Coordinates of C-alpha atoms in Angstrom, one line a residue:
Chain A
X1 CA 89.3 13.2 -171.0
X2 CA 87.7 13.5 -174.4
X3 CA 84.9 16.8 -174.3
X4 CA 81.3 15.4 -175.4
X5 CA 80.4 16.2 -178.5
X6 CA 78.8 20.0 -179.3
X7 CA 79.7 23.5 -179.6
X8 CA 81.8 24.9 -177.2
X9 CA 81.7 28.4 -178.4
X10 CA 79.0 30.2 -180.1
X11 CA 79.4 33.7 -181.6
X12 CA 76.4 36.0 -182.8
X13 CA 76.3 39.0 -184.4
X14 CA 79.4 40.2 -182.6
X15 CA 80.0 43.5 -183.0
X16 CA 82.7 45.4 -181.2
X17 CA 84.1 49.0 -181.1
X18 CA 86.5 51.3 -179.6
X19 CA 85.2 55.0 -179.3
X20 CA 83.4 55.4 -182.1
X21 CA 85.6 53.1 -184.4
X22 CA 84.0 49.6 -185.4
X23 CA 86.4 47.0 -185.5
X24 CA 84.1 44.1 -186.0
X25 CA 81.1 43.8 -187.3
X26 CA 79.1 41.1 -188.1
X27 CA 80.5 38.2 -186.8
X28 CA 79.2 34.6 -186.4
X29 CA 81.1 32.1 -185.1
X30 CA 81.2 28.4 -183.6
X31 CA 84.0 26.2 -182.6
X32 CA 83.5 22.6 -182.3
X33 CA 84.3 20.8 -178.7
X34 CA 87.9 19.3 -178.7
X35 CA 88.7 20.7 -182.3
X36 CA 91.7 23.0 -183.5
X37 CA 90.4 26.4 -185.2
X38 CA 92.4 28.5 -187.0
X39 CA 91.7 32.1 -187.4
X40 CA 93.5 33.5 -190.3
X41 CA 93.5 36.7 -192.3
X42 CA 95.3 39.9 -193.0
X43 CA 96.8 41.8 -190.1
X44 CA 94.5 44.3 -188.3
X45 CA 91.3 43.1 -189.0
X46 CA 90.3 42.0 -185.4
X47 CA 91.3 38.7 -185.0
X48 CA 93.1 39.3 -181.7
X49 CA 90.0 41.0 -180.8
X50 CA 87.8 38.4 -181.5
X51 CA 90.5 36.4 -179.3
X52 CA 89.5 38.8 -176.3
X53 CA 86.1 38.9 -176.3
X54 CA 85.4 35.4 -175.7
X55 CA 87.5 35.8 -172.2
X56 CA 86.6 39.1 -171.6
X57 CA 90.2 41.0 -171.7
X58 CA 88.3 43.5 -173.9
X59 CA 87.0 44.8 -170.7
X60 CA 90.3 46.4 -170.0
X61 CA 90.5 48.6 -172.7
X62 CA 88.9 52.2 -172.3
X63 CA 86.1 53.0 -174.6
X64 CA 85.2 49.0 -175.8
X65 CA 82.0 48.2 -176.6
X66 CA 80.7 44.8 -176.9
X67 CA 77.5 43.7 -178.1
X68 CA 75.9 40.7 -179.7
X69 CA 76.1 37.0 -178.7
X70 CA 78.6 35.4 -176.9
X71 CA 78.1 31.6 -175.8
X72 CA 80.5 29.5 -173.9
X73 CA 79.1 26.1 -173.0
X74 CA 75.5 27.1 -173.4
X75 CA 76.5 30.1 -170.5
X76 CA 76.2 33.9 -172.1
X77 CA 79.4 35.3 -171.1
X78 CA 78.5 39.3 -172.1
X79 CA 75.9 38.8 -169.4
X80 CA 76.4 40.9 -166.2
X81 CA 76.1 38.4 -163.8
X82 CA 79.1 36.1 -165.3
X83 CA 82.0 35.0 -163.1
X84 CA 84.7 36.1 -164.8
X85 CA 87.5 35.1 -162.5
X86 CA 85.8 31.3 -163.6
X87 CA 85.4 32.3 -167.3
X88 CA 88.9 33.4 -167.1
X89 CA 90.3 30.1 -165.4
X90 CA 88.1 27.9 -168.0
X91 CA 89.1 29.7 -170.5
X92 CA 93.1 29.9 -170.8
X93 CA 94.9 32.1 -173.3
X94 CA 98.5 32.7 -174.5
X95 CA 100.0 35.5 -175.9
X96 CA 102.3 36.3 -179.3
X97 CA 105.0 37.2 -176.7
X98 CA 106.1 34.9 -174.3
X99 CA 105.8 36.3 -170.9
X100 CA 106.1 34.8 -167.6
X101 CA 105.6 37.2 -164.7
X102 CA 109.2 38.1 -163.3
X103 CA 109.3 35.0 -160.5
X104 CA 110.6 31.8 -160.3
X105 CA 109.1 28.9 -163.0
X106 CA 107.3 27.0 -159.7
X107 CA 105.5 30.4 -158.6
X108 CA 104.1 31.1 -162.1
X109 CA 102.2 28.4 -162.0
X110 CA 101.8 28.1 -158.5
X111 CA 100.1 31.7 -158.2
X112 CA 96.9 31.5 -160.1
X113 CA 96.6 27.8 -158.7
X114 CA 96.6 28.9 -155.5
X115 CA 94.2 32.3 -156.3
X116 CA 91.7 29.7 -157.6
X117 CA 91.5 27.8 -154.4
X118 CA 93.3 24.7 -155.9
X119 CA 94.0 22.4 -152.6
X120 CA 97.2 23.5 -151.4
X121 CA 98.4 19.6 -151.1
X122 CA 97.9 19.4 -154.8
X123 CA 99.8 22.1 -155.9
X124 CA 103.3 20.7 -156.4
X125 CA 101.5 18.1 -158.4
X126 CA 99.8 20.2 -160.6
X127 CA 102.9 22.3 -161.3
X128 CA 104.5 18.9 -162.1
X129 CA 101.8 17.7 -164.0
X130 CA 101.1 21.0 -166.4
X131 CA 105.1 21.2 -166.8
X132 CA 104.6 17.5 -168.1
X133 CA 102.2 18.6 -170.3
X134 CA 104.1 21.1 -171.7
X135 CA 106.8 19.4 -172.5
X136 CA 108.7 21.3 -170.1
X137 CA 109.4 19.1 -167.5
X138 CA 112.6 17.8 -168.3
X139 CA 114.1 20.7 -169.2
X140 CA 113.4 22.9 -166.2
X141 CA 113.1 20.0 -163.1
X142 CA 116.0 20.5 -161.8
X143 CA 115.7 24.3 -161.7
X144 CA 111.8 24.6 -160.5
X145 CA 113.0 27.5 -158.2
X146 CA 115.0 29.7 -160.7
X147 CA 113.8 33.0 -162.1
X148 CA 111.4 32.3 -164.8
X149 CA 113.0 35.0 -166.9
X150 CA 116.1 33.0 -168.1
X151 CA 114.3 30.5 -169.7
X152 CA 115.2 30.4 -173.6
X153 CA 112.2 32.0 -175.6
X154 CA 110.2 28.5 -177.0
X155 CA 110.6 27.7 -173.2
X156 CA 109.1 30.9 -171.8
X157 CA 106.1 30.7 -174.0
X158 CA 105.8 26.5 -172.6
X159 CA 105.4 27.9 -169.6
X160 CA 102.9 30.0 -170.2
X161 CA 101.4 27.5 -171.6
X162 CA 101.6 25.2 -168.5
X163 CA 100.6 28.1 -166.6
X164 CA 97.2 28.3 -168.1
X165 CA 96.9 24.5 -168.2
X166 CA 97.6 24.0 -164.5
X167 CA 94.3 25.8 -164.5
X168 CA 92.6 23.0 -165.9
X169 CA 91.0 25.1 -169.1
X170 CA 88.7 23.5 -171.3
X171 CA 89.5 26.0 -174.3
X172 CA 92.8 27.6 -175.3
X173 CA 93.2 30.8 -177.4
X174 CA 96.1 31.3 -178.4
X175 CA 97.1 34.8 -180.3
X176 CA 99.8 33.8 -182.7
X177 CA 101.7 32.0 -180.2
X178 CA 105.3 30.8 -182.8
X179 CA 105.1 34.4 -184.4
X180 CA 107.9 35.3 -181.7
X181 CA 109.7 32.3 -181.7
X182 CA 112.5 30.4 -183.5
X183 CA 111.8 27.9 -186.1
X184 CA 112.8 24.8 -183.9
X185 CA 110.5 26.4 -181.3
X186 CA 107.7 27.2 -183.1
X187 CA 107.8 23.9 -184.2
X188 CA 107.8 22.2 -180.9
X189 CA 105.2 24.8 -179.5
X190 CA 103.0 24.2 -182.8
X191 CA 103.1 20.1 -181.8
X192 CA 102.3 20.8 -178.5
X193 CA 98.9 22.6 -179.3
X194 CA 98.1 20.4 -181.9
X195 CA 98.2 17.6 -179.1
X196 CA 95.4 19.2 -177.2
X197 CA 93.2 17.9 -180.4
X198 CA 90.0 15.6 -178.9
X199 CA 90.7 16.4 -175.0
X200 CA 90.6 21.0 -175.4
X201 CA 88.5 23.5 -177.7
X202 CA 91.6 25.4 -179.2
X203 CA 91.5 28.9 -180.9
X204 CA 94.6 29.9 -182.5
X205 CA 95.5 32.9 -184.7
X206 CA 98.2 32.5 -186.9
X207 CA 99.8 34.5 -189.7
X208 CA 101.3 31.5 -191.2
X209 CA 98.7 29.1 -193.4
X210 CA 101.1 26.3 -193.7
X211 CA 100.7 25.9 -190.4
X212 CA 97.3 26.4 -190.4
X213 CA 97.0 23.7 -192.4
X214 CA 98.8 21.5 -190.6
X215 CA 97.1 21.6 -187.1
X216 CA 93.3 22.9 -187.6
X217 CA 90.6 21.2 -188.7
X218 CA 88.2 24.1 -189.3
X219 CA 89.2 27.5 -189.9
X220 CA 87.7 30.8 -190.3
X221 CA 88.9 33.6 -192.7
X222 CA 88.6 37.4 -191.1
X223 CA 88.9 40.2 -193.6
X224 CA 88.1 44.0 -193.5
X225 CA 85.1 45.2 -195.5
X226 CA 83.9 48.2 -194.9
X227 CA 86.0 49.3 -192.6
X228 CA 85.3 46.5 -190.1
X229 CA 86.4 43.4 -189.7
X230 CA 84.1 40.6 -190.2
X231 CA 84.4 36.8 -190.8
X232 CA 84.1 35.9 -194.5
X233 CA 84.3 32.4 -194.5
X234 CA 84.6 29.3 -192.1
X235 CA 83.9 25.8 -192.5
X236 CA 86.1 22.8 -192.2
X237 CA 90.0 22.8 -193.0
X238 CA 90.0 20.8 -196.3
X239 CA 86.6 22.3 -197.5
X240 CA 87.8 26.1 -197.1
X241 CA 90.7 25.6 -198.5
X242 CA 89.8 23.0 -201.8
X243 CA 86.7 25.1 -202.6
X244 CA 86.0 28.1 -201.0
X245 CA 82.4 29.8 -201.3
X246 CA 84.0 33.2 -201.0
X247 CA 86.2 34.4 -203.4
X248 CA 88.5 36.5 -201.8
X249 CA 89.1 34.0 -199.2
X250 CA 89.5 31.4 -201.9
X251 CA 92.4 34.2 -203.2
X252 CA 93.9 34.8 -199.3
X253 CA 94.3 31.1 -199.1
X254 CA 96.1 30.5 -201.8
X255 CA 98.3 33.5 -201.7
X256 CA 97.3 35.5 -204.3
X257 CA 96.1 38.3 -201.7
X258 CA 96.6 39.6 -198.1
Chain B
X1 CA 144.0 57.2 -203.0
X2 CA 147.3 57.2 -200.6
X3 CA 147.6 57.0 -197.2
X4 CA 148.5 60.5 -196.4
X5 CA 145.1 62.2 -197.9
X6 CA 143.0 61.3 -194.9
X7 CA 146.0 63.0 -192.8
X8 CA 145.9 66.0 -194.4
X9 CA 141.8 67.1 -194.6
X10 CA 140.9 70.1 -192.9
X11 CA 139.3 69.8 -188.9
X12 CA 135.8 69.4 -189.4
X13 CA 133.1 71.9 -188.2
X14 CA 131.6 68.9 -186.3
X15 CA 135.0 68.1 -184.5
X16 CA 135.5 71.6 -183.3
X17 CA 131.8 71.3 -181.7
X18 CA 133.1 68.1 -179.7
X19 CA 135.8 69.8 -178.6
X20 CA 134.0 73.2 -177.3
X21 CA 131.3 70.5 -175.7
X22 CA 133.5 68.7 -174.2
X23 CA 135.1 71.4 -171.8
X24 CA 131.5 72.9 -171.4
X25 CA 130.6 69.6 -170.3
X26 CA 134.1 68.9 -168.1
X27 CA 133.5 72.6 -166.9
X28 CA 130.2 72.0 -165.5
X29 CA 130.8 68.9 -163.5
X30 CA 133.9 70.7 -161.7
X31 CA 132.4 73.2 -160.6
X32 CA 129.6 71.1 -159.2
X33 CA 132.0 68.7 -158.0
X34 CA 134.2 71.5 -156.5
X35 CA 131.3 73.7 -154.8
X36 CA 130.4 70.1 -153.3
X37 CA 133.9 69.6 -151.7
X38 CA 133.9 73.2 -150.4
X39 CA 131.3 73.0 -148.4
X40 CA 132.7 69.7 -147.1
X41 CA 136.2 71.3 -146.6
X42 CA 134.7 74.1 -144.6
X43 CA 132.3 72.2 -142.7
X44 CA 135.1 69.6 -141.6
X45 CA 137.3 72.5 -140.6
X46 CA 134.8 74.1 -138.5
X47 CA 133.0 71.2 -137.2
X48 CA 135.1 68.2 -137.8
X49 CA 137.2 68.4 -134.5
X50 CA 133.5 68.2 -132.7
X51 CA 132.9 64.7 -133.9
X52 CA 133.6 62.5 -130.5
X53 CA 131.1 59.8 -129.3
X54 CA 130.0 62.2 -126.8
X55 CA 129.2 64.2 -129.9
X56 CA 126.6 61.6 -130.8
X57 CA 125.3 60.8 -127.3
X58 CA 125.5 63.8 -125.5
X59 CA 122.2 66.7 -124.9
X60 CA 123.2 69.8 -126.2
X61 CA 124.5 72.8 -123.4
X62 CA 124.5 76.2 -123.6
X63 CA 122.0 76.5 -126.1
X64 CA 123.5 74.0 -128.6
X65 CA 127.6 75.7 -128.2
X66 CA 128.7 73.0 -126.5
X67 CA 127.8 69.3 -125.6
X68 CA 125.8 66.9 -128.7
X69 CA 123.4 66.0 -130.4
X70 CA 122.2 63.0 -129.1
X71 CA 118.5 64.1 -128.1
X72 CA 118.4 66.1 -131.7
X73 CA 119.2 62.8 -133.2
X74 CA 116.5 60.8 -131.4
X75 CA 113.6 63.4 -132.0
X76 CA 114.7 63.4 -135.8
X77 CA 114.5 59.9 -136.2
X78 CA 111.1 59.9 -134.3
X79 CA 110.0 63.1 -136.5
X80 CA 111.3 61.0 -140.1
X81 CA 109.2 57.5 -138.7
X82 CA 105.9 59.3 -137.7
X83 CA 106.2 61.1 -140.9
X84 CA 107.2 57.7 -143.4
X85 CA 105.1 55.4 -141.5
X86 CA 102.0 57.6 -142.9
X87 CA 103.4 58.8 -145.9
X88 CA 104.5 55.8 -147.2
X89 CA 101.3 53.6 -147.3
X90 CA 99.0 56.4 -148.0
X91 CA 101.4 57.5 -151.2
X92 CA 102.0 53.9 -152.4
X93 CA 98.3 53.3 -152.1
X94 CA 96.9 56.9 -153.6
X95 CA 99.3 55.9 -156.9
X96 CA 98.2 52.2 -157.3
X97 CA 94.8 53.8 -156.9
X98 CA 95.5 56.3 -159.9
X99 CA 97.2 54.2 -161.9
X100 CA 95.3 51.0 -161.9
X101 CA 91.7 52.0 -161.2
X102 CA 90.7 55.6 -162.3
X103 CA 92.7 54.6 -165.6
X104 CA 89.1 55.2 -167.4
X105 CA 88.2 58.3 -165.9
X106 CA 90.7 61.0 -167.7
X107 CA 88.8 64.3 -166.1
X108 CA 89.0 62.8 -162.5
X109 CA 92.8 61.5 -162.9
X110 CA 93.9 64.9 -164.6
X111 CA 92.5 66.6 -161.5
X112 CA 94.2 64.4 -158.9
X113 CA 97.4 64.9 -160.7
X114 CA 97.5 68.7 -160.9
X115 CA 96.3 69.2 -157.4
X116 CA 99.4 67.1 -156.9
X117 CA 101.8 69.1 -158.6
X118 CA 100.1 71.9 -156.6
X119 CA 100.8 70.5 -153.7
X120 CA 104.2 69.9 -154.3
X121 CA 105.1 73.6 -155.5
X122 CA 103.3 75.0 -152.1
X123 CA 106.1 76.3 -149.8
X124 CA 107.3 74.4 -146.5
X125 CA 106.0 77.4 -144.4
X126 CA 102.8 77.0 -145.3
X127 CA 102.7 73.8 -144.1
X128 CA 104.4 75.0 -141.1
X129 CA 101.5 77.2 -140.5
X130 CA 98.6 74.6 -141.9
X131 CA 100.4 71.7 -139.4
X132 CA 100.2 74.3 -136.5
X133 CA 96.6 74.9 -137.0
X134 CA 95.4 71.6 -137.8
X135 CA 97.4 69.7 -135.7
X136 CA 98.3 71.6 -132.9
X137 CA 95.6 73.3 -132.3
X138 CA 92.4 71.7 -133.8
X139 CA 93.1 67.8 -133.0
X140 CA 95.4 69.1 -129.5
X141 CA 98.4 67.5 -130.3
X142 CA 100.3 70.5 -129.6
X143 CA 103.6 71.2 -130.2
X144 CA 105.4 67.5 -130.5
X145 CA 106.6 65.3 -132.5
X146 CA 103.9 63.7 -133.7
X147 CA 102.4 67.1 -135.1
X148 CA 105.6 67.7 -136.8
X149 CA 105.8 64.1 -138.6
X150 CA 102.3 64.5 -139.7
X151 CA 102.8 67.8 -141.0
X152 CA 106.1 66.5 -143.2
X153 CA 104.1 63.8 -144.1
X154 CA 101.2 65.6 -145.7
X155 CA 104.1 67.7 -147.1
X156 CA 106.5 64.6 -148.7
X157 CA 103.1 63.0 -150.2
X158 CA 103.0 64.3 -153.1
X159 CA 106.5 63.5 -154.0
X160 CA 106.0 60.6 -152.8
X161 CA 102.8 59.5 -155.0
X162 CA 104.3 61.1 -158.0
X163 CA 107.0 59.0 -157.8
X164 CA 105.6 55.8 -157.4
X165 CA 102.7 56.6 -159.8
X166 CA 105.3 57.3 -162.5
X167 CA 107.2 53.7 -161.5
X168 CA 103.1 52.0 -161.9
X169 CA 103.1 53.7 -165.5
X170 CA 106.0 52.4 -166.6
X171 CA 105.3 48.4 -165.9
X172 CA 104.8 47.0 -169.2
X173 CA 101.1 46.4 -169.8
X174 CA 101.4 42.6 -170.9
X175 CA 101.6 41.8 -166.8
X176 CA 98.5 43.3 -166.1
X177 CA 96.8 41.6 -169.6
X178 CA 98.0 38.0 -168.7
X179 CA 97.0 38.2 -165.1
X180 CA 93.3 39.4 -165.8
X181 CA 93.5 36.3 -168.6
X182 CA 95.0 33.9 -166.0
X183 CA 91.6 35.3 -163.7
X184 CA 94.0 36.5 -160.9
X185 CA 92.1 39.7 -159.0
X186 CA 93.2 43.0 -159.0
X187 CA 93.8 42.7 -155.8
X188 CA 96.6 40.0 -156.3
X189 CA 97.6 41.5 -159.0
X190 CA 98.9 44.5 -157.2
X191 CA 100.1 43.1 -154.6
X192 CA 101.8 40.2 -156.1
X193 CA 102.8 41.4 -160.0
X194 CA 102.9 45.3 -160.0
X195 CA 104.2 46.2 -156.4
X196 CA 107.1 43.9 -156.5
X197 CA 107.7 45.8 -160.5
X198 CA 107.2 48.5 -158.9
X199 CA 109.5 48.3 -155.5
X200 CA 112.7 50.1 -157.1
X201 CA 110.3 53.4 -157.6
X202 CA 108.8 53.1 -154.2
X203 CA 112.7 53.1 -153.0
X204 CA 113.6 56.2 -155.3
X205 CA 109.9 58.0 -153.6
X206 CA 111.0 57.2 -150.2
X207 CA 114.3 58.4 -150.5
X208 CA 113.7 61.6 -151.8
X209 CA 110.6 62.3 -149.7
X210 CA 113.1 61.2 -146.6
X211 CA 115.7 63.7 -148.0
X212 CA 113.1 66.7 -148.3
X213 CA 111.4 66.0 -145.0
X214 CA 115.3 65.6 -143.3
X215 CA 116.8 69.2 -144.5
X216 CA 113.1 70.8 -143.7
X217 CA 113.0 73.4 -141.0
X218 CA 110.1 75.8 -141.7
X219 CA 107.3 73.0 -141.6
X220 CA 108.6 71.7 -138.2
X221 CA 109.3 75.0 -136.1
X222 CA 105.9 75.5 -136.2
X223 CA 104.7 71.9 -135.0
X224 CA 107.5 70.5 -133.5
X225 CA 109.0 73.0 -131.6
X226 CA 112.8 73.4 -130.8
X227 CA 113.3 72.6 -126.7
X228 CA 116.5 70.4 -126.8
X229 CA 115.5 68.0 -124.1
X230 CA 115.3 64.2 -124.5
X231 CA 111.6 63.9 -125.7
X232 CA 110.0 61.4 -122.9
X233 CA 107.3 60.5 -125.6
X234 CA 105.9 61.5 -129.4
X235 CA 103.9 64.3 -127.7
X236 CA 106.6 65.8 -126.4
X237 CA 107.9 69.0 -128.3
X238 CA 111.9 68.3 -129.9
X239 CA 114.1 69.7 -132.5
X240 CA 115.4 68.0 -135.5
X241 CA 118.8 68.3 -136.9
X242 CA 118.0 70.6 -139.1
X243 CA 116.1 73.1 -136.6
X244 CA 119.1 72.5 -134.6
X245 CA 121.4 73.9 -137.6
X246 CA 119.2 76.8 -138.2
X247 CA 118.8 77.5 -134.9
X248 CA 122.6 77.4 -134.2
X249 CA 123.4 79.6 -137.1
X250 CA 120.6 82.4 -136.6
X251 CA 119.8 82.7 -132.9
X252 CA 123.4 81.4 -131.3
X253 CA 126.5 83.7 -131.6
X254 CA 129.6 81.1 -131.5
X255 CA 127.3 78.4 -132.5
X256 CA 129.2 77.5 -135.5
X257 CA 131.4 74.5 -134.8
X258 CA 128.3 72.8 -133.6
X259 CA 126.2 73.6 -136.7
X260 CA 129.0 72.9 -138.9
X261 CA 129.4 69.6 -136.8
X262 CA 125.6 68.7 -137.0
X263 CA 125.3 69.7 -140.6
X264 CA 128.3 67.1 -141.3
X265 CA 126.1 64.5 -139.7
X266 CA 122.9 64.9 -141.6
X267 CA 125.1 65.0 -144.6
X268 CA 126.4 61.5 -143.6
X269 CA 122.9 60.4 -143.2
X270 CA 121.3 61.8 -146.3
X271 CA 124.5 59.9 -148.0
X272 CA 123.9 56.6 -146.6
X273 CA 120.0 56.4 -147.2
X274 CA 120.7 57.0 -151.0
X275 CA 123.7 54.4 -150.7
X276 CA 120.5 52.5 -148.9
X277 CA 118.5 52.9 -152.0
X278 CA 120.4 52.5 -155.0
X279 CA 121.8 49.4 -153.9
X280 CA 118.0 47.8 -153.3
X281 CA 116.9 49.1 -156.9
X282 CA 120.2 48.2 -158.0
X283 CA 119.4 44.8 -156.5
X284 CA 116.1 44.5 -158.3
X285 CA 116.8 45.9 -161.4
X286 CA 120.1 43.0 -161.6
X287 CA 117.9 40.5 -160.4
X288 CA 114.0 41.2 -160.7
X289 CA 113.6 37.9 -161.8
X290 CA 115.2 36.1 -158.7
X291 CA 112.2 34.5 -156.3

């Protein structure tokens, strides 16, 4: 299952705004097929955004306003005519809080299986399969048809991510997905998405550089000027962060602001 | 600093405040609590030694003195289903409607909402009068029981979408975000996500609208008439408990026992459909995890 080679996602001059407020501005952006990007920068200055335009969830907010490029496997996604209940399943995201839906760990990820027409004969498999993946499996096997809700946290937010796997996505975003978590979870969650490297596009935004550093190989630095958030730098892992081009990204990654 | 010194400080300000809330507080709930059980004593002594079976089955006799309730119960239970089997779907569906798809459109929402409130502050009698017209006489349903159920229905709405749109509002927003990212429609997401969150407000809805539409007389006398007889079909005219009360208390000298009798039974019913009810939410707030 290794992607061919090329960009999966392609980002121009992105600008987005609620009311009359412009929270990005600006933005170009591509993400490499089967590569690990890491957003980083200061809090509120539209990374999670970003996040949610390439799948559309900015379409449930009131008052957003999209505009510019947006490219997902050569396909414009801001166009009108764009399946979004496809975009959505291609495209699988996971949220800074862990949240199952309030139903047993089977039915979470047996639900959107089944809304996506996934063969009904296949769907214990799949369940199975994505739990595996997760790293799940063995923990909750024996308990497939227990409220998903007493799960421990780390576990929840597996789940979630096997939910959106079973789906059989070919980019993950994920929106700070350890920020909630324990240290012994974040860690195990943090290995898991750095083993979707070569076979998923992933987009993650993290607060925390170290870790950043440890699963990405490009990364893109967000930072508010003028009022609106833009991307400042981006390039490959080792590059940005041994010699940046922009100086205040060169200062954010080493900790001497943000 | 000894022992004693806390001992000996003067009763705070504060403390004194407790104290004077306190019996306010205790004041309040006895009286509430004893009003409650007065009415209970008195209707038990006057109506209490009524209670038989043949209470229960029996048609009521000499205009309601003596004999049951049995065809009073029957017409209210036909009068309560007419009226929830309408109210129910159209409410729960109006507040889904408001709270999931006219989110956007402020001007339009504040409109439905306030006509709402309207509705709910207009008195019974009008509806009495508005049921008569509209379904009596316009559609020629006449007097029955299927005018009268319609009538409450229209009438118990808008508690009944108020309530369930307030129990839409309150599911946390992170449902509704990872079911549009997992692609799921809105269509499954209501009926699979935010109606089961939502269940323990549709209980709370239907039991107050039940409760309003069981102690209602006005709205009914109008459209449902008040002949006593078993009612063959829902076209048929009948009287509800309630009627039956009112009627035994204004129009019936020495009617009392009965009414007192009959008020004890829609008392026990009104009691057991919130029993009903709190134990379902009860249920699903406990367990609205389980499958």
């Amino acid at each position: 299952m290794i992607a061919p080679p090329g960009n999966a996602i392609e980002v121009k001059q992105l600008q987005v705004r609620y009311g009359s407020r412009t929270v990005l501005g600006d933005v170009n952006f591509s993400a490499s097929r089967g590569k690990v990007t890491a957003l980083v920068g200061p809090s509120g200055c539209g990374k999670s955004t970003f996040l949610s335009t390439l799948n559309r969830l900015t379409d449930l907010v009131p008052g957003c306003h999209v505009s510019g490029e947006i490219w997902v496997d050569h396909c414009r996604i801001d166009s009108p005519d764009c399946d979004l209940g496809q975009l959505r399943r291609r495209i699988g995201m996971v949220f800074q809080k862990p949240n199952p839906f309030p139903m047993s760990i089977k039915k979470n990820i047996a639900m959107p299986l089944k809304e996506h027409r996934f063969a009904k004969s296949e769907i214990n498999d799949r369940v199975e399969d994505s739990l595996i993946k997760a790293g799940l499996w063995n923990e909750v096997k024996e308990r497939l048809n227990h409220s998903a809700l007493r799960l421990s946290g780390g576990q929840m937010q597996r789940l979630c991510i096997a939910r959106a796997l079973a789906l059989e996505p070919e980019i993950m975003l994920f929106d700070e997905p350890c920020s909630a978590l324990d240290p012994v979870s974040s860690d195990v969650v943090e290995d898991l998405i750095a083993s979707f490297r070569g076979q998923l596009t992933v987009l993650i935004v993290t607060h925390n550089l170290s870790q950043a550093n440890r699963i990405a190989d490009d990364v893109s630095v967000f930072w508010i000027r003028e009022n609106t958030g833009t991307i400042i730098e981006s390039g490959p892992l080792k590059r940005v962060f041994s010699a940046p081009q922009d100086p205040i990204a060169g200062a954010f990654l080493q900790g001497r602001r943000g | 600093m000894s022992e004693g010194s806390l001992g000996k400080t003067k009763t705070p300000l504060y403390s004194m405040f407790d104290v004077v809330f306190k019996v306010i507080g205790w004041g309040c709930a006895a009286i509430l609590i004893g009003a409650f059980l007065w009415m209970m004593a008195s209707l038990i002594a006057k109506g209490g030694g009524r209670l038989t079976a043949e209470f229960f089955s029996g048609e009521p006799t000499n205009f309601g003195r003596s004999g049951g309730i049995g065809t009073v119960l029957i017409s209210t239970g036909l009068v309560l289903g007419i009226c929830l089997c309408l109210s129910l779907p159209l409410g729960i569906l109006t507040a889904a409607w408001l709270s999931e798809t006219v989110l956007q459109r402020r001007r339009l929402r504040f409109c439905i909402t306030r006509s709402l409130d309207l509705l709910a502050a207009v008195p019974s009698i009008v509806f009495g009068l508005f049921g008569m017209v509209f379904f009596c006489q316009t559609l020629q349903m006449g007097f029955s029981i299927l005018s009268g159920g319609l009538t409450l229905a229209l009438m118990i709405l808008p508690i009944v979408v108020t309530t369930v749109y307030a129990a839409f509002e309150s599911i946390p927003s992170y449902i509704r975000l990872n079911s549009t990212a997992l692609g799921l429609s809105k269509t499954t997401t209501l009926w699979r996500l935010l109606l089961p969150a939502a269940a323990p407000g549709v209980m709370v809805g239907t039991v107050l609208g039940v409760s309003r539409a069981i102690a209602e007389t006005a709205a009914l006398i109008f459209t449902s008439g008040y002949v006593t007889r078993m009612p063959e079909s829902v076209f048929d005219s009948g009287r509800t408990m309630s009627v039956h009360i009112y009627d035994l208390a204004v129009n019936v000298s020495g009617g009392e026992s009965s009414a007192a009798a009959t008020a004890l039974v829609l008392m026990a019913v009104l009691f057991s459909f919130n029993l009903v009810a709190a134990g379902i939410s009860r249920f699903y707030y406990n367990d609205s995890a389980a499958v």
